Coordinates of C-alpha atoms and ligand atoms in Angstrom, one line a residue:
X1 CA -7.2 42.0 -5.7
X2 CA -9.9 42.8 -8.6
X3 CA -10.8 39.7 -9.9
X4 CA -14.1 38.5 -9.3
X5 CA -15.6 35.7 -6.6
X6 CA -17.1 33.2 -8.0
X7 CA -18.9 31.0 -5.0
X8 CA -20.2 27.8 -5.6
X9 CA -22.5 26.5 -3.1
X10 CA -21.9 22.3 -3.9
X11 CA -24.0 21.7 -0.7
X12 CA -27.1 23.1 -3.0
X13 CA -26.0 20.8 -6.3
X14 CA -26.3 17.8 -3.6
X15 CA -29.7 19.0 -2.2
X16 CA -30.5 19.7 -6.1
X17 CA -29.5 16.1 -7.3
X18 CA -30.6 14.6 -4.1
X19 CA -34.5 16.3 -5.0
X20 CA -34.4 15.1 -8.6
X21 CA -33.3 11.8 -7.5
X22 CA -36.5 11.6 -5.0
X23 CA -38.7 12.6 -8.1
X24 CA -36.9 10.3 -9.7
X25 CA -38.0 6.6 -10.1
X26 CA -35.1 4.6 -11.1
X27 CA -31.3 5.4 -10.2
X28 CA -30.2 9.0 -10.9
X29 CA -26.7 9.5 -12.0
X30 CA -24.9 13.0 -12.7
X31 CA -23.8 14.9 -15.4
X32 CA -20.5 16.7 -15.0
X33 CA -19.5 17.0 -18.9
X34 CA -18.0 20.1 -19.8
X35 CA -16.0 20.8 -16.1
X36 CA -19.5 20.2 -14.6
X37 CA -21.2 23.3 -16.4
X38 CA -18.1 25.2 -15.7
X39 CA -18.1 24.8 -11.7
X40 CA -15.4 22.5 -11.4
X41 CA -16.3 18.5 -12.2
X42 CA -13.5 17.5 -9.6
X43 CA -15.0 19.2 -6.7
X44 CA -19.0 18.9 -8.1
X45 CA -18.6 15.3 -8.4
X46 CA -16.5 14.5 -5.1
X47 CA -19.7 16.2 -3.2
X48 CA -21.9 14.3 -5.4
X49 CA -20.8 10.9 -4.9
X50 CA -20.6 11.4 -1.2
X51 CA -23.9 12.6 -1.7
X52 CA -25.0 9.0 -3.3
X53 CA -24.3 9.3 -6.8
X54 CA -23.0 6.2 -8.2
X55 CA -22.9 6.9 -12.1
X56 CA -21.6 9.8 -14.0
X57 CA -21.8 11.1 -17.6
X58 CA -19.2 12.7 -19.6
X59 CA -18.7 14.0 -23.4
X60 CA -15.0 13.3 -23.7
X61 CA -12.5 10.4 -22.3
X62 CA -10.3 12.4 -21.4
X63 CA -13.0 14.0 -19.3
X64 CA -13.2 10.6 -17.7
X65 CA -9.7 9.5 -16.9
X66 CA -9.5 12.8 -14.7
X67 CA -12.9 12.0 -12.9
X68 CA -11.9 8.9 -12.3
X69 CA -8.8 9.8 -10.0
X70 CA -11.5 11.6 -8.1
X71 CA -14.7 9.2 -7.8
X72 CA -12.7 5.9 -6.8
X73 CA -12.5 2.7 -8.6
X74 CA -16.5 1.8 -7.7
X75 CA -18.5 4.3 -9.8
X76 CA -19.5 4.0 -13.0
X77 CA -18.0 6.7 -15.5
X78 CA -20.1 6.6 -19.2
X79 CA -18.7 8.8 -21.9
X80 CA -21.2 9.8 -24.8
X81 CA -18.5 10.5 -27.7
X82 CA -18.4 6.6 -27.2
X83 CA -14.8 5.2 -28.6
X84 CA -13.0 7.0 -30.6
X85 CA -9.8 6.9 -32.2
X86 CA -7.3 6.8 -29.7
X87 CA -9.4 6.5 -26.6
X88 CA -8.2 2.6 -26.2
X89 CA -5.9 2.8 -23.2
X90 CA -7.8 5.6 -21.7
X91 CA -11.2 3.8 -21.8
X92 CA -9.1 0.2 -20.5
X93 CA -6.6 1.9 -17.6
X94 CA -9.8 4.1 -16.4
X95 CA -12.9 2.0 -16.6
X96 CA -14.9 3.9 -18.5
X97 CA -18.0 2.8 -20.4
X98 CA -18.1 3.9 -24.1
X99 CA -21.6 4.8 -25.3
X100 CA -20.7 3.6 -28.4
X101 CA -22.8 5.8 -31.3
X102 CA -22.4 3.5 -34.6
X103 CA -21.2 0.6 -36.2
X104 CA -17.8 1.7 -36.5
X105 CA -17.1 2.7 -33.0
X106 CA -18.9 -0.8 -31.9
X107 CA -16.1 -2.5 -34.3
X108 CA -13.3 -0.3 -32.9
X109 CA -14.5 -1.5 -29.6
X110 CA -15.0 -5.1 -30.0
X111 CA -11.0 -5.3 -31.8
X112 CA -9.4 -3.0 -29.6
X113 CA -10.7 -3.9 -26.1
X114 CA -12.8 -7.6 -26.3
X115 CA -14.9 -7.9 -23.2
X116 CA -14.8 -4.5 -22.0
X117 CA -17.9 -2.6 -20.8
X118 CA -19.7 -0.3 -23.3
X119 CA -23.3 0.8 -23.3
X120 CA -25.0 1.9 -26.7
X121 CA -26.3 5.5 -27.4
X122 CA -29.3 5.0 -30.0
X123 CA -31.2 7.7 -32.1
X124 CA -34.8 8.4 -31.4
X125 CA -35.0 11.5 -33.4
X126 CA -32.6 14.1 -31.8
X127 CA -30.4 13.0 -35.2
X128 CA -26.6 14.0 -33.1
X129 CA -25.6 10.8 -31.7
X130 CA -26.7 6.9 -32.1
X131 CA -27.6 4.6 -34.1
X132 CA -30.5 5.1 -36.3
X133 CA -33.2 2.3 -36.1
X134 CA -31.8 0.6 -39.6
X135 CA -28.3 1.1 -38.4
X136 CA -29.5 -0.9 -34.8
X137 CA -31.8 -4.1 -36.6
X138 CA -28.4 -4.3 -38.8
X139 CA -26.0 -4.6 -35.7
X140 CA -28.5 -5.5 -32.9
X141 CA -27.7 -9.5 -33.0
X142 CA -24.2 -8.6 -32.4
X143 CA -24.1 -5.9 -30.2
X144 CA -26.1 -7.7 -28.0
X145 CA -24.1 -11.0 -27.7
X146 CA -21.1 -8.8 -26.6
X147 CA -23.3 -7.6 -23.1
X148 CA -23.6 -3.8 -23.4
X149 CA -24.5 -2.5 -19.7
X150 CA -26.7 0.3 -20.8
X151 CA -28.8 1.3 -23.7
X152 CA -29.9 5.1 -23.6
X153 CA -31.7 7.9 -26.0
X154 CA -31.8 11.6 -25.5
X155 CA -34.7 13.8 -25.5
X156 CA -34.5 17.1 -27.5
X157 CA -37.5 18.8 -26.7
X158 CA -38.0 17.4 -23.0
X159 CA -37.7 20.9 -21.4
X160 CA -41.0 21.4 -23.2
X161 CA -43.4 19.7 -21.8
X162 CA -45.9 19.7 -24.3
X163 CA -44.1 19.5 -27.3
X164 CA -45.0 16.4 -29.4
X165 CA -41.6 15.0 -29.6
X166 CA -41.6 13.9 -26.5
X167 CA -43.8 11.5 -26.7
X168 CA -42.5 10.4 -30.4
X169 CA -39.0 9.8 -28.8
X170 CA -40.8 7.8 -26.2
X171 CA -42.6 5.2 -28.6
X172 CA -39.3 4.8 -30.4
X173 CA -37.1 3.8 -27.7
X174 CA -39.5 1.9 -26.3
X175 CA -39.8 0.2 -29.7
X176 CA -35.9 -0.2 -30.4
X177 CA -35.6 -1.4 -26.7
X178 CA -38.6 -3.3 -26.1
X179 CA -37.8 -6.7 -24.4
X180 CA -34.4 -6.4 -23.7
X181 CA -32.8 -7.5 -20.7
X182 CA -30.2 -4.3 -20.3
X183 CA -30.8 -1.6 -18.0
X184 CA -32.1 1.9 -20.2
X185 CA -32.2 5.4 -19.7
X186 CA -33.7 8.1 -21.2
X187 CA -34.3 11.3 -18.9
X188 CA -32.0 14.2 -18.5
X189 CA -33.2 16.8 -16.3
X190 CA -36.4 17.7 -18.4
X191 CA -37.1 13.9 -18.6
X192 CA -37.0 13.1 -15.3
X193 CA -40.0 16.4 -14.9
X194 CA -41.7 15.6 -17.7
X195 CA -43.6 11.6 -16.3
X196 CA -42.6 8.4 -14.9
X197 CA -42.7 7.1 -18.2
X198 CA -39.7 8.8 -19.2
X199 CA -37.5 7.5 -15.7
X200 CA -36.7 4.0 -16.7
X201 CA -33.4 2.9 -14.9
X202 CA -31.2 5.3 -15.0
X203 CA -31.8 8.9 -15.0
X204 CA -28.9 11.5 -16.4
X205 CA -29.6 15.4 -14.8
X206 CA -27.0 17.7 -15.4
X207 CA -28.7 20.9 -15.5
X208 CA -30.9 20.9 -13.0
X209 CA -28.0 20.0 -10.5
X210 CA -26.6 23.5 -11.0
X211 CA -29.6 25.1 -10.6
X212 CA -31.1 26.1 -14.1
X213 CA -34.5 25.5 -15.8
X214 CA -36.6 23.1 -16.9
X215 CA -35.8 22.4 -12.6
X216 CA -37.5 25.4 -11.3
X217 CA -36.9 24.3 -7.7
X218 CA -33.7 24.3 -7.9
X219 CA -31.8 25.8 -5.1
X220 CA -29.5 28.1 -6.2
X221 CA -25.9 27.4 -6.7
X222 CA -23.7 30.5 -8.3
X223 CA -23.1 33.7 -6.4
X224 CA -20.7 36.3 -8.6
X225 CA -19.3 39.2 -6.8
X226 CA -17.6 41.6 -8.7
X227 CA -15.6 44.3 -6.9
X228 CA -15.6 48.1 -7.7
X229 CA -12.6 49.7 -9.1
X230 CA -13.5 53.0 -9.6
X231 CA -16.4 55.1 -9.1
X232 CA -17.5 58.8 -10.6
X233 CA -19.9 61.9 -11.5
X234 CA -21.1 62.5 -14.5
X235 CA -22.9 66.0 -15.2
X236 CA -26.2 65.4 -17.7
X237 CA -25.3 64.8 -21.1
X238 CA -21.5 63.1 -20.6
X239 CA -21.5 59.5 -22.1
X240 CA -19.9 56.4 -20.7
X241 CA -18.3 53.8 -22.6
X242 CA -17.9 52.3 -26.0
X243 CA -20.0 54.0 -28.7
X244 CA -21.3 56.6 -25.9
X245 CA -24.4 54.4 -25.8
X246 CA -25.6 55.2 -22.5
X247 CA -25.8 59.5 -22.0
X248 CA -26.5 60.7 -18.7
X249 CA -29.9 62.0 -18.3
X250 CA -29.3 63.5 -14.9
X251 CA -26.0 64.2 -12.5
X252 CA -25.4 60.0 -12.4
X253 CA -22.6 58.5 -10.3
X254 CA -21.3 55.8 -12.2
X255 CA -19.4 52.5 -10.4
X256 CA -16.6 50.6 -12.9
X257 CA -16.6 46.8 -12.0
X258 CA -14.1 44.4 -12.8
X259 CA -15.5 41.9 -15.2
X260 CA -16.4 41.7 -18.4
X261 CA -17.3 39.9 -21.7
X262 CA -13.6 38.4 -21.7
X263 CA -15.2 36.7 -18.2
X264 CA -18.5 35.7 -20.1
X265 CA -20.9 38.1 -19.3
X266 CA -22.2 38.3 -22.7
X267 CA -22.1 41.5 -24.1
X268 CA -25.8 40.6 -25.4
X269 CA -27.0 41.2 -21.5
X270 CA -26.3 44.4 -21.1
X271 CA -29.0 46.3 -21.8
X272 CA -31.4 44.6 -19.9
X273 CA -29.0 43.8 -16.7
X274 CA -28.8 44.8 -13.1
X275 CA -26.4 44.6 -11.0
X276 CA -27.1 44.0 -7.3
X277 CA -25.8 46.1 -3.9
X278 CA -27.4 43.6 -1.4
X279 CA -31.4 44.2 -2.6
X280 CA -31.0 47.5 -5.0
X281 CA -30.6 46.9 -8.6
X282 CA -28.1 49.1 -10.4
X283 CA -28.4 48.8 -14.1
X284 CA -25.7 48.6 -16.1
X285 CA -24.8 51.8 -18.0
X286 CA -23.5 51.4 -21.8
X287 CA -22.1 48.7 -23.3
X288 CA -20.1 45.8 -21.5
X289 CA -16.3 46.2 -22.4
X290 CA -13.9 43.4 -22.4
X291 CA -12.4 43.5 -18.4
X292 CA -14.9 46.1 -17.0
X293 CA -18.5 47.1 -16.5
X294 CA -19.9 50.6 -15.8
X295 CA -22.8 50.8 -13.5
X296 CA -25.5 53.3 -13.0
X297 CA -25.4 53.4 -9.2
X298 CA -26.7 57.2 -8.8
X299 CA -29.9 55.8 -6.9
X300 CA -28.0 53.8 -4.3
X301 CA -26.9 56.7 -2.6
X302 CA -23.3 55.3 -1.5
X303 CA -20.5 54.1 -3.5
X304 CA -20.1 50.1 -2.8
X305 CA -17.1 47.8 -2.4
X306 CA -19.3 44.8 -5.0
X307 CA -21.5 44.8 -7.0
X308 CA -23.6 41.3 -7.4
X309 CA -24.2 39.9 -11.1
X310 CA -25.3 36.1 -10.2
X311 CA -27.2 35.4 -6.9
X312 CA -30.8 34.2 -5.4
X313 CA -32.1 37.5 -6.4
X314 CA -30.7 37.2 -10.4
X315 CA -30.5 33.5 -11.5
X316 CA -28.6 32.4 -14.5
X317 CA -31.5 32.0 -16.9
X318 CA -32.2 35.5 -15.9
X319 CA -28.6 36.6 -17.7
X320 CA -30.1 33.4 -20.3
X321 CA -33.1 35.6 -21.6
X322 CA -31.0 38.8 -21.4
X323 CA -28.7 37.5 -23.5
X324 CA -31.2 35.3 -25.5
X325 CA -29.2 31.6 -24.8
X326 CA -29.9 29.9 -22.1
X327 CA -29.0 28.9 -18.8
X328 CA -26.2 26.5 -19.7
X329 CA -24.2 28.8 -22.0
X330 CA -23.9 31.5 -19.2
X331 CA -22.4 28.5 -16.7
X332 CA -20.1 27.0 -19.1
X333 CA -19.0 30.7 -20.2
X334 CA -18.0 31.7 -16.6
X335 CA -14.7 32.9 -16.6
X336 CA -11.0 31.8 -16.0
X337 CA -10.2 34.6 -14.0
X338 CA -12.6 34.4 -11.2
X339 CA -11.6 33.3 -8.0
X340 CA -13.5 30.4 -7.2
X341 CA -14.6 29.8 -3.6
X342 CA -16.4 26.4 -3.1
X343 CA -19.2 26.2 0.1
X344 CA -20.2 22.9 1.8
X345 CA -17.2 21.0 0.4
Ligands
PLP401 C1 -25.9 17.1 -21.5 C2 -26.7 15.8 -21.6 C3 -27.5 15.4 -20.5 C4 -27.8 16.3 -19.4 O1 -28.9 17.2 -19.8 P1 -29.5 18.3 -18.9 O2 -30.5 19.0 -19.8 O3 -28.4 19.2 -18.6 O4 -30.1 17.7 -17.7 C5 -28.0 14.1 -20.6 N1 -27.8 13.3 -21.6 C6 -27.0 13.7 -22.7 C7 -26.9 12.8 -23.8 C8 -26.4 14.9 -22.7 O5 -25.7 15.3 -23.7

């Protein structure tokens, strides 16, 4: 077998939500949008609920119908795209709570399914979803005499502390919200770091569950172990790979892994990445090809079986500023062809 092993440790995203919910002042639900950052919502949110999540946070509907054949019929399931066309039977037959974004949505709402649960998503700034604060005086009255079950705003800057939006977003949700009787969230993960002020009642982490910054502390949750198809020598001045970028400055022994770009490791890492043979990093040698990797493993002094790109000693916003994303495009770009091994299910 060559394909990579991709483990996910989901007794660390419990311990990970579990710590942001003790920093946490009000309730702390989960984000699991996107397959759960790639790791598999099904099995992420299963742990997460039996951990003591009782809300979850999608993009899509269709996102929710299929989490909600695995939380049960008691948690709450919000989707942020709100109600769009076609999302009717879906958001009735599943129980999931719109965030409905404008007026049109809130009208598709109220005529297609009277009486059913929706929250409202309003705009503080972040201008990508909500309503705007003209859009919410026109529509308030009437949004609010149908009995949304959440109002919420998101933060664009919060995994920057000190960046002055932060506390502009703040003031206007507090001043769009101010008085009303309907629970309010705010936070994501950098919210919930940034000050109580930010917590309100319902928290939304999604990052910091799998393990990436602005959550530091995170335990670690990805381990990728890539196996070893083929190792050689090289004599000084032979080149490996596309473009003969890397030329060997000395008899190298090179080690051909079984993973590449077409798994998202982004061809953007390489020339700054290691690859790991328990505690020795082997950097890689050349550029990263679609399905394979060469690695410089002359100073390891054996030829190994695996070779480690994701682990407690390389994180993912390690890859991040290789690369130059960040954290959460190197876990929603992890790869179909992994074999993925789940721990502490
Ligand atoms: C993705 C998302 C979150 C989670 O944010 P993290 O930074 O991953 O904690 C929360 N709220 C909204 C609206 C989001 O889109």
């Amino acid at each position: 077998m060559s394909t990579a092993t991709l483990t996910i440790d989901l007794d660390a995203i419990a311990a990970n939500w579990r710590a942001l919910a003790d920093a946490n002042t009000g309730e702390t639900a989960a984000v699991v949008k996107a397959d759960a950052y790639g790791l598999g919502a099904a099995r992420v949110a299963r742990r997460l609920a039996r951990a003591g999540a009782r809300s979850f946070f999608v993009a899509v509907a269709e996102e929710g119908a299929a989490l909600r054949e695995v939380v049960g019929p008691e948690a709450a399931i919000h989707v942020f795209s709100g109600h769009m066309p076609g999302d009717a039977d879906m958001i009735a037959d599943c129980g999931l709570v719109p965030m409905i974004n404008s007026v049109d949505q809130m009208i598709r709402h109220a005529e297609a399914l009277p009486g059913h649960a929706f929250g409202l998503q309003l705009d503080t700034g972040m201008n990508r979803l909500g309503m705007e604060p003209a859009e919410w005086q026109a529509v308030r009255e009437i949004a609010l005499a149908q009995a949304p079950v959440l109002i919420m705003s998101h933060l664009a800057c919060a995994d920057a502390p000190d960046h002055p939006m932060n506390a502009q977003q703040l003031r206007a949700f507090r001043e769009m919200t101010e008085g009303l009787d309907i629970p309010r969230s705010l936070a994501n993960t950098g919210g919930i770091l940034l000050h109580p002020e930010y917590h309100f009642d319902l928290a939304r982490p999604g990052i910091g569950l799998y393990g990436g910054a602005p959550f530091t502390e995170a335990a670690p949750v990805v381990t990728l172990d890539i196996p070893v198809i083929q190792c050689r020598d090289l004599e000084p001045g032979e080149s490996v790979g596309y473009g003969c970028d890397f030329i060997a400055a000395r008899p190298t022994r090179i080690a051909t892994i079984a993973a590449g770009y077409g798994d998202g490791i982004l061809r953007a890492m390489g020339p700054r990445t290691m690859l790991y043979a328990e505690d020795t990093p082997c950097p890689v040698a050349g550029r990263i090809s679609m399905d394979l990797i060469a690695v410089d493993v002359t100073d390891l002094g054996h030829d190994p079986a695996h070779l480690r790109l994701l682990g407690p000693e390389q994180g993912i916003d390690h890859l991040a500023d290789n690369a130059g994303t960040i954290g959460y495009e190197i876990l929603t770009s992890l790869g179909g062809r992994y074999t993925r091994r789940y721990i502490g299910a």
